[in-house]
Tab-separated table of C-alpha atoms in Angstrom:
chain	number	residue	atom	x	y	z
A	1	MET	CA	0.000	0.000	0.000
A	2	ALA	CA	1.337	3.450	-0.933
A	3	ARG	CA	2.389	5.941	1.687
A	4	GLU	CA	-0.323	8.244	2.992
A	5	ILE	CA	0.292	11.677	4.498
A	6	TRP	CA	-2.038	12.639	7.322
A	7	ILE	CA	-2.137	16.356	8.122
A	8	VAL	CA	-3.367	16.812	11.698
A	9	SER	CA	-3.485	20.582	12.070
A	10	ASN	CA	-5.351	23.830	11.378
A	11	PHE	CA	-7.249	24.415	8.153
A	12	PRO	CA	-9.302	27.446	7.074
A	13	PRO	CA	-11.428	28.950	8.399
A	14	PRO	CA	-10.084	31.033	9.996
A	15	VAL	CA	-7.366	32.102	7.600
A	16	HIS	CA	-4.008	32.698	9.283
A	17	GLY	CA	-0.434	31.717	8.545
A	18	VAL	CA	-0.605	28.080	9.652
A	19	SER	CA	-4.017	27.288	8.154
A	20	ALA	CA	-3.112	28.970	4.860
A	21	PHE	CA	0.160	27.030	4.656
A	22	ASN	CA	-1.527	23.705	5.436
A	23	HIS	CA	-4.192	24.311	2.797
A	24	ALA	CA	-1.537	25.083	0.192
A	25	LEU	CA	0.640	22.130	1.234
A	26	SER	CA	-2.281	19.699	1.084
A	27	ARG	CA	-3.169	20.865	-2.411
A	28	TYR	CA	0.473	20.690	-3.514
A	29	LEU	CA	0.853	17.132	-2.223
A	30	ARG	CA	-2.321	15.984	-3.972
A	31	GLU	CA	-1.303	17.616	-7.241
A	32	SER	CA	2.060	15.850	-6.902
A	33	GLY	CA	0.279	12.486	-6.758
A	34	HIS	CA	0.429	11.831	-3.013
A	35	THR	CA	-2.478	10.514	-0.945
A	36	VAL	CA	-3.461	13.015	1.731
A	37	ARG	CA	-5.901	12.832	4.620
A	38	GLU	CA	-6.860	16.026	6.443
A	39	TYR	CA	-7.693	15.979	10.150
A	40	PRO	CA	-8.569	19.576	11.135
A	41	ILE	CA	-7.898	20.468	14.753
A	42	GLY	CA	-7.706	23.706	16.714
A	43	THR	CA	-9.712	26.861	16.169
A	44	ARG	CA	-12.544	26.692	13.666
A	45	GLY	CA	-14.398	29.781	12.473
A	46	ALA	CA	-13.482	32.873	14.483
A	47	LEU	CA	-9.919	34.156	14.507
A	48	SER	CA	-10.495	35.546	17.997
A	49	SER	CA	-10.651	31.976	19.344
A	50	LEU	CA	-7.010	31.254	18.511
A	51	GLU	CA	-4.926	30.324	21.560
A	52	HIS	CA	-8.007	30.475	23.790
A	53	PHE	CA	-9.370	27.547	25.767
A	54	GLY	CA	-12.833	26.314	24.854
A	55	ILE	CA	-14.786	23.217	25.866
A	56	GLY	CA	-16.148	22.860	22.345
A	57	LYS	CA	-12.679	23.141	20.842
A	58	VAL	CA	-11.277	20.500	23.211
A	59	GLY	CA	-14.177	18.176	22.440
A	60	ASN	CA	-13.756	18.550	18.695
A	61	ASP	CA	-10.019	17.979	18.943
A	62	LEU	CA	-10.497	14.799	20.983
A	63	LEU	CA	-12.992	13.506	18.417
A	64	THR	CA	-10.525	14.266	15.632
A	65	LEU	CA	-7.717	12.453	17.454
A	66	ALA	CA	-10.067	9.507	17.957
A	67	ARG	CA	-10.551	9.473	14.178
A	68	VAL	CA	-6.785	9.488	13.713
A	69	SER	CA	-6.437	6.545	16.086
A	70	GLY	CA	-9.264	4.710	14.342
A	71	SER	CA	-7.707	5.312	10.944
A	72	ALA	CA	-4.395	4.025	12.282
A	73	ALA	CA	-6.027	0.830	13.542
A	74	THR	CA	-7.775	0.323	10.198
A	75	ARG	CA	-4.543	0.859	8.318
A	76	LEU	CA	-2.786	-1.643	10.571
A	77	VAL	CA	-5.384	-4.305	9.771
A	78	ALA	CA	-4.905	-3.563	6.073
A	79	LYS	CA	-1.158	-4.028	6.606
A	80	GLY	CA	-0.439	-0.595	5.196
A	81	ASN	CA	2.220	0.916	7.421
A	82	GLU	CA	3.643	3.531	5.026
A	83	THR	CA	2.160	6.574	6.723
A	84	THR	CA	3.418	9.997	7.742
A	85	ILE	CA	1.774	12.094	10.452
A	86	TYR	CA	2.386	15.821	9.896
A	87	PHE	CA	1.329	18.272	12.607
A	88	THR	CA	2.056	21.803	13.759
A	89	PRO	CA	2.799	21.823	17.493
A	90	SER	CA	1.547	24.516	19.805
A	91	GLN	CA	4.200	26.616	21.497
A	92	ILE	CA	2.217	27.681	24.565
A	93	GLY	CA	-0.610	26.547	26.806
A	94	ILE	CA	-2.460	23.294	27.279
A	95	SER	CA	-2.591	22.578	23.547
A	96	VAL	CA	0.842	20.999	23.986
A	97	PHE	CA	-0.935	18.021	25.565
A	98	ARG	CA	-3.009	17.677	22.387
A	99	ASP	CA	0.252	17.456	20.447
A	100	PHE	CA	1.409	14.664	22.741
A	101	LEU	CA	-1.877	12.843	22.121
A	102	THR	CA	-1.454	13.362	18.366
A	103	VAL	CA	1.737	11.333	18.526
A	104	LEU	CA	0.131	8.669	20.726
A	105	ALA	CA	-2.955	8.390	18.492
A	106	SER	CA	-0.859	6.969	15.685
A	107	PHE	CA	0.740	4.303	17.890
A	108	PRO	CA	-0.732	1.236	16.100
A	109	ILE	CA	1.074	1.925	12.810
A	110	ARG	CA	4.269	3.509	14.075
A	111	PRO	CA	4.365	6.081	11.269
A	112	ARG	CA	6.968	8.607	10.306
A	113	ILE	CA	6.140	11.677	12.420
A	114	VAL	CA	7.014	15.186	11.257
A	115	ALA	CA	6.345	18.306	13.334
A	116	HIS	CA	6.461	21.797	11.813
A	117	LEU	CA	6.874	24.788	14.124
A	118	HIS	CA	5.555	27.966	12.475
A	119	GLY	CA	6.910	30.423	15.029
A	120	CYS	CA	9.955	31.002	17.209
A	121	ARG	CA	8.333	30.813	20.629
A	122	TRP	CA	9.004	27.175	21.470
A	123	LEU	CA	12.379	27.693	23.151
A	124	ASP	CA	11.080	30.559	25.268
A	125	THR	CA	8.218	28.450	26.636
A	126	TRP	CA	10.401	25.379	27.067
A	127	ALA	CA	12.994	27.358	29.035
A	128	GLN	CA	10.346	28.188	31.654
A	129	GLY	CA	10.280	24.535	32.741
A	130	GLY	CA	7.403	22.634	34.311
A	131	LEU	CA	5.028	19.999	32.974
A	132	ILE	CA	4.188	21.898	29.782
A	133	ALA	CA	7.871	22.264	28.913
A	134	LYS	CA	8.579	18.579	29.601
A	135	THR	CA	5.617	17.543	27.463
A	136	MET	CA	6.706	19.802	24.630
A	137	HIS	CA	10.217	18.360	24.652
A	138	ALA	CA	9.004	14.753	24.857
A	139	THR	CA	6.696	15.327	21.892
A	140	LEU	CA	9.354	16.819	19.612
A	141	ALA	CA	12.041	14.368	20.737
A	142	SER	CA	9.766	11.534	19.627
A	143	CYS	CA	9.351	12.906	16.118
A	144	ASP	CA	11.431	11.661	13.207
A	145	ARG	CA	11.883	15.244	12.056
A	146	VAL	CA	11.104	18.691	13.437
A	147	ILE	CA	10.906	21.468	10.836
A	148	VAL	CA	11.441	25.033	12.034
A	149	LEU	CA	11.529	28.365	10.235
A	150	GLY	CA	15.041	29.219	9.183
A	151	SER	CA	18.527	27.886	9.812
A	152	SER	CA	19.182	30.217	12.749
A	153	TYR	CA	16.332	28.863	14.872
A	154	ALA	CA	17.178	25.299	13.848
A	155	LYS	CA	20.680	25.772	15.234
A	156	ARG	CA	19.284	27.170	18.491
A	157	MET	CA	16.909	24.225	18.855
A	158	ARG	CA	19.729	21.740	18.376
A	159	VAL	CA	22.124	23.501	20.743
A	160	GLU	CA	19.781	24.730	23.487
A	161	ALA	CA	17.218	21.912	23.573
A	162	GLY	CA	19.491	19.085	22.447
A	163	LEU	CA	17.140	18.080	19.612
A	164	SER	CA	19.232	16.522	16.859
A	165	ASN	CA	16.195	15.884	14.627
A	166	VAL	CA	15.645	19.576	13.771
A	167	VAL	CA	15.945	21.032	10.264
A	168	GLY	CA	15.423	24.650	9.169
A	169	ILE	CA	13.261	25.370	6.128
A	170	ASP	CA	12.336	28.917	5.114
A	171	ASN	CA	8.705	29.702	4.321
A	172	GLY	CA	7.681	30.428	0.748
A	173	VAL	CA	4.826	31.629	-1.437
A	174	THR	CA	3.844	31.277	-5.058
A	175	VAL	CA	5.305	34.004	-7.245
A	176	ALA	CA	2.327	36.038	-8.377
A	177	SER	CA	3.696	38.478	-10.930
A	178	ASP	CA	6.765	39.903	-12.626
A	179	PRO	CA	7.363	43.372	-11.141
A	180	SER	CA	10.237	44.308	-13.453
A	181	SER	CA	8.351	47.214	-15.046
A	182	ARG	CA	6.164	48.224	-12.111
A	183	PHE	CA	8.073	51.408	-11.269
A	184	VAL	CA	9.313	52.238	-14.744
A	185	ALA	CA	5.783	53.072	-15.845
A	186	ARG	CA	4.992	55.072	-12.703
A	187	SER	CA	5.272	58.820	-12.721
A	188	VAL	CA	7.291	60.347	-9.904
A	189	SER	CA	4.254	62.496	-9.209
A	190	ASP	CA	2.106	59.457	-8.422
A	191	VAL	CA	1.135	59.173	-4.766
A	192	PRO	CA	3.095	56.231	-3.275
A	193	ARG	CA	0.828	53.532	-1.901
A	194	LEU	CA	1.779	51.946	1.415
A	195	LEU	CA	0.267	48.644	2.529
A	196	PHE	CA	-0.137	46.717	5.779
A	197	ILE	CA	-1.824	43.295	5.645
A	198	SER	CA	-1.916	41.207	8.817
A	199	ASN	CA	-4.052	40.480	11.834
A	200	TYR	CA	-4.755	43.692	13.687
A	201	LEU	CA	-2.570	43.234	16.731
A	202	ARG	CA	-0.360	45.640	18.650
A	203	ALA	CA	2.393	43.011	18.414
A	204	LYS	CA	2.086	42.975	14.601
A	205	GLY	CA	2.845	46.694	14.515
A	206	VAL	CA	-0.544	48.199	13.646
A	207	TRP	CA	0.083	51.057	16.108
A	208	VAL	CA	3.496	51.628	14.544
A	209	VAL	CA	2.226	51.958	10.969
A	210	VAL	CA	-0.412	54.520	11.981
A	211	ALA	CA	2.196	56.445	13.965
A	212	ALA	CA	4.354	56.412	10.818
A	213	ALA	CA	1.419	57.750	8.810
A	214	ARG	CA	0.977	60.630	11.246
A	215	ALA	CA	4.692	61.431	11.087
A	216	LEU	CA	4.634	61.444	7.282
A	217	LYS	CA	1.566	63.646	7.172
A	218	GLU	CA	3.094	66.103	9.618
A	219	ARG	CA	6.191	66.288	7.393
A	220	GLY	CA	4.059	67.085	4.364
A	221	VAL	CA	4.921	63.833	2.560
A	222	ARG	CA	2.307	62.727	0.009
A	223	PHE	CA	1.213	59.093	0.363
A	224	HIS	CA	-1.771	56.781	0.605
A	225	MET	CA	-1.756	54.056	3.273
A	226	THR	CA	-4.068	51.029	3.382
A	227	LEU	CA	-4.408	48.636	6.299
A	228	ALA	CA	-6.317	45.368	5.861
A	229	GLY	CA	-6.923	42.711	8.476
A	230	GLU	CA	-9.081	41.320	11.221
A	231	TRP	CA	-9.006	42.293	14.879
A	232	TYR	CA	-7.669	39.506	17.049
A	233	LEU	CA	-8.532	41.033	20.438
A	234	ALA	CA	-11.607	43.148	21.068
A	235	SER	CA	-9.766	44.957	23.865
A	236	GLU	CA	-7.004	46.069	21.506
A	237	ARG	CA	-9.543	47.256	18.958
A	238	THR	CA	-11.097	49.469	21.628
A	239	GLU	CA	-7.695	50.801	22.717
A	240	PHE	CA	-6.662	51.468	19.128
A	241	TYR	CA	-9.682	53.583	18.260
A	242	GLU	CA	-9.599	55.400	21.590
A	243	GLU	CA	-6.038	56.450	20.766
A	244	TRP	CA	-6.251	56.928	17.009
A	245	GLY	CA	-9.929	57.277	16.114
A	246	THR	CA	-10.054	61.085	16.030
A	247	TRP	CA	-6.836	61.435	14.060
A	248	LEU	CA	-7.872	58.757	11.563
A	249	GLN	CA	-11.058	60.689	10.813
A	250	GLN	CA	-8.928	63.738	10.072
A	251	ALA	CA	-6.548	61.679	7.910
A	252	ASN	CA	-9.162	59.760	5.915
A	253	ASP	CA	-7.829	61.329	2.714
A	254	CYS	CA	-4.583	59.367	3.039
A	255	VAL	CA	-5.241	56.470	5.439
A	256	GLU	CA	-7.900	53.776	5.061
A	257	ILE	CA	-8.543	50.832	7.350
A	258	LEU	CA	-10.215	47.845	5.735
A	259	PRO	CA	-11.572	44.555	7.088
A	260	PHE	CA	-10.064	41.183	6.236
A	261	ALA	CA	-9.049	41.041	2.574
A	262	ASP	CA	-9.989	37.878	0.699
A	263	ALA	CA	-7.708	36.487	-2.012
A	264	ASP	CA	-9.016	38.720	-4.802
A	265	ARG	CA	-8.958	41.889	-2.715
A	266	LYS	CA	-5.504	41.092	-1.367
A	267	ARG	CA	-4.170	40.630	-4.881
A	268	GLU	CA	-5.603	44.003	-5.914
A	269	LEU	CA	-3.941	45.696	-2.949
A	270	LEU	CA	-0.582	44.054	-3.599
A	271	GLU	CA	-0.669	44.901	-7.293
A	272	SER	CA	-1.439	48.565	-6.638
A	273	SER	CA	1.043	49.194	-3.797
A	274	THR	CA	4.754	49.993	-3.701
A	275	ILE	CA	5.833	49.576	-0.059
A	276	PHE	CA	4.768	46.848	2.371
A	277	MET	CA	5.015	47.423	6.122
A	278	LEU	CA	5.113	44.734	8.794
A	279	PRO	CA	6.899	46.325	11.773
A	280	THR	CA	6.246	43.380	14.074
A	281	LEU	CA	7.209	43.800	17.714
A	282	ASN	CA	6.930	40.091	18.501
A	283	PRO	CA	10.366	38.722	19.466
A	284	CYS	CA	9.090	35.219	18.662
A	285	GLU	CA	7.743	36.087	15.202
A	286	GLY	CA	7.997	33.377	12.566
A	287	GLN	CA	8.363	34.087	8.857
A	288	PRO	CA	5.076	35.793	7.908
A	289	LEU	CA	3.665	34.654	4.578
A	290	SER	CA	2.303	38.156	3.969
A	291	LEU	CA	5.836	39.552	4.058
A	292	ILE	CA	7.130	37.015	1.537
A	293	GLU	CA	4.056	37.490	-0.632
A	294	ALA	CA	4.716	41.231	-0.757
A	295	MET	CA	8.239	40.494	-1.983
A	296	ALA	CA	6.737	38.237	-4.668
A	297	TYR	CA	4.665	41.155	-5.944
A	298	GLY	CA	7.674	43.456	-6.030
A	299	LEU	CA	6.840	45.606	-3.019
A	300	VAL	CA	9.685	46.868	-0.870
A	301	PRO	CA	9.281	45.024	2.475
A	302	LEU	CA	9.902	47.095	5.600
A	303	THR	CA	10.014	45.021	8.765
A	304	THR	CA	11.964	44.274	11.951
A	305	PRO	CA	14.650	41.662	12.770
A	306	ASN	CA	12.476	39.622	15.123
A	307	GLY	CA	12.122	35.841	15.334
A	308	GLY	CA	12.744	34.042	12.057
A	309	ILE	CA	12.547	37.132	9.853
A	310	PRO	CA	16.306	37.879	9.627
A	311	ASP	CA	16.901	34.614	7.728
A	312	LEU	CA	14.763	36.066	4.925
A	313	PHE	CA	16.889	39.209	4.652
A	314	ASP	CA	20.372	38.191	3.526
A	315	PHE	CA	20.612	40.139	0.278
A	316	GLU	CA	21.942	43.525	-0.820
A	317	ASN	CA	20.329	46.495	0.993
A	318	SER	CA	18.204	44.119	3.092
A	319	ALA	CA	19.652	45.545	6.306
A	320	SER	CA	17.941	48.828	5.420
A	321	MET	CA	14.606	47.054	4.982
A	322	CYS	CA	14.780	44.909	8.127
A	323	ARG	CA	15.774	47.224	10.998
A	324	THR	CA	15.069	47.600	14.701
A	325	GLU	CA	14.366	51.284	13.961
A	326	HIS	CA	11.145	50.174	12.252
A	327	GLU	CA	9.695	49.299	15.651
A	328	THR	CA	8.825	53.001	16.030
A	329	GLY	CA	6.618	55.208	13.919
A	330	LYS	CA	9.449	57.703	13.409
A	331	GLY	CA	11.922	55.041	12.304
A	332	LEU	CA	9.454	53.508	9.862
A	333	ALA	CA	8.483	56.937	8.528
A	334	ASP	CA	12.150	57.828	7.982
A	335	THR	CA	12.707	54.839	5.690
A	336	ILE	CA	9.429	55.396	3.836
A	337	GLN	CA	10.244	59.069	3.268
A	338	TYR	CA	13.717	58.157	1.993
A	339	LEU	CA	12.238	55.762	-0.564
A	340	ILE	CA	9.556	58.203	-1.663
A	341	GLU	CA	12.176	60.899	-2.194
A	342	ASN	CA	14.525	58.478	-3.984
A	343	PRO	CA	12.435	56.559	-6.539
A	344	SER	CA	15.500	54.933	-8.094
A	345	GLN	CA	16.309	53.356	-4.732
A	346	LEU	CA	12.686	52.294	-4.361
A	347	ALA	CA	12.880	50.453	-7.682
A	348	GLU	CA	16.274	48.927	-6.874
A	349	TRP	CA	15.216	47.661	-3.456
A	350	SER	CA	12.096	46.221	-5.044
A	351	ARG	CA	14.137	44.268	-7.590
A	352	GLN	CA	16.506	42.982	-4.916
A	353	ALA	CA	13.709	41.788	-2.615
A	354	HIS	CA	11.868	40.168	-5.507
A	355	ALA	CA	15.032	38.397	-6.673
A	356	LYS	CA	15.511	36.961	-3.173
A	357	GLN	CA	11.935	35.705	-3.148
A	358	GLN	CA	12.249	34.099	-6.569
A	359	ARG	CA	15.525	32.449	-5.655
A	360	ASP	CA	14.893	31.175	-2.121
A	361	LEU	CA	11.345	31.839	-0.949
A	362	THR	CA	8.999	30.227	-3.458
A	363	PHE	CA	6.325	27.889	-2.186
A	364	GLU	CA	7.510	25.185	-4.581
A	365	ARG	CA	10.974	25.200	-3.035
A	366	CYS	CA	9.556	25.171	0.489
A	367	ALA	CA	7.002	22.450	-0.312
A	368	ASN	CA	9.611	20.271	-2.010
A	369	LEU	CA	11.846	20.430	1.055
A	370	VAL	CA	8.918	19.700	3.394
A	371	THR	CA	7.783	16.822	1.156
A	372	ALA	CA	11.250	15.286	1.256
A	373	GLU	CA	11.015	15.227	5.057
A	374	LEU	CA	7.506	13.754	4.918
A	375	LEU	CA	8.613	10.909	2.662
A	376	GLY	CA	11.789	10.009	4.533
A	377	PRO	CA	11.989	6.646	6.313
A	378	PRO	CA	10.669	6.328	9.868
A	379	SER	CA	13.313	6.092	12.548
A	380	LEU	CA	12.173	7.080	16.053
A	381	ARG	CA	9.063	5.285	17.276
A	382	VAL	CA	6.087	6.337	19.324
A	383	ASP	CA	6.859	3.735	21.971
A	384	GLN	CA	10.105	5.587	22.714
A	385	LEU	CA	8.059	8.308	24.430
A	386	SER	CA	8.315	6.534	27.744
A	387	SER	CA	12.103	6.513	27.577
A	388	ARG	CA	12.503	10.237	26.876
């Protein structure tokens, strides 16, 4: 019987980095001729439920894991033991016990087990110690392979946590367009279009981009800024509009805040913009797909060197695009103003970022590397959990 790949993880809705990646990976595997089974777990529906405990969520996850265990038993009877379990471990909270159960659920067939961490928070939580940390380590130590974002975090995982089964693979997206002539056809007098697409979170830098807009407006710089996303925390939405609501009404000629952008709307925004801003403040940030997607469309990406992001910025002039100064509105505004006043640099930085994306950050490259790990031979076994 041919190998099957079972994806036990998040799927849309809601749409966020992990669910979007899993959806794309599942489709890629099927189109490549592999047999895939999807076992959705975690938050379903509302983005605001992510990383929050819920009785309904726990119940649904337990039912899904029961299905995984049942499928494993059925496959054992059919003498088909070529199976890979692929899951995306949680990096905080009680969901780490679900990850442990995910490994146990496949016990009858002793499959190849591949974990994929989509952020850089695991080591921070593990270093705190306690039962959650021990469970996290036991789960990953029992996997045949642990994929993390970028070579830098992979090295840290091997050195600090003693996990020899870790490999670093950069995220990637499908190249959407050729931006080679995007700025050649633009008149210098055109109003530069700035774009922020992410979940509306203080940690993602939504406060920073609006502060940058105010700084630019006060300097008399002409621009148009669009923000698109979905509020993750109702409390932060309230705080944001209490702080910025009045000013945003006064600046509605140059700043617009939109709800979540679906695929078609997002493509329109990316095609019509020149600079992408993601000044994340999260020290455990992963490698945001939105940032790589902006590079694919030829936008100049302005971000911060947090989490796994620096591994994406190893090309000429990238140090000017990925800077700690972008954690403040003034610092972000300074770089934006420089690019607006130097259109040749804007075009050059765009070409350099796009070349990096085409070379190293395509979804095909990422998916091929992940697939190679999924299809590798099993080595560590589930019954080794008790000895770790």
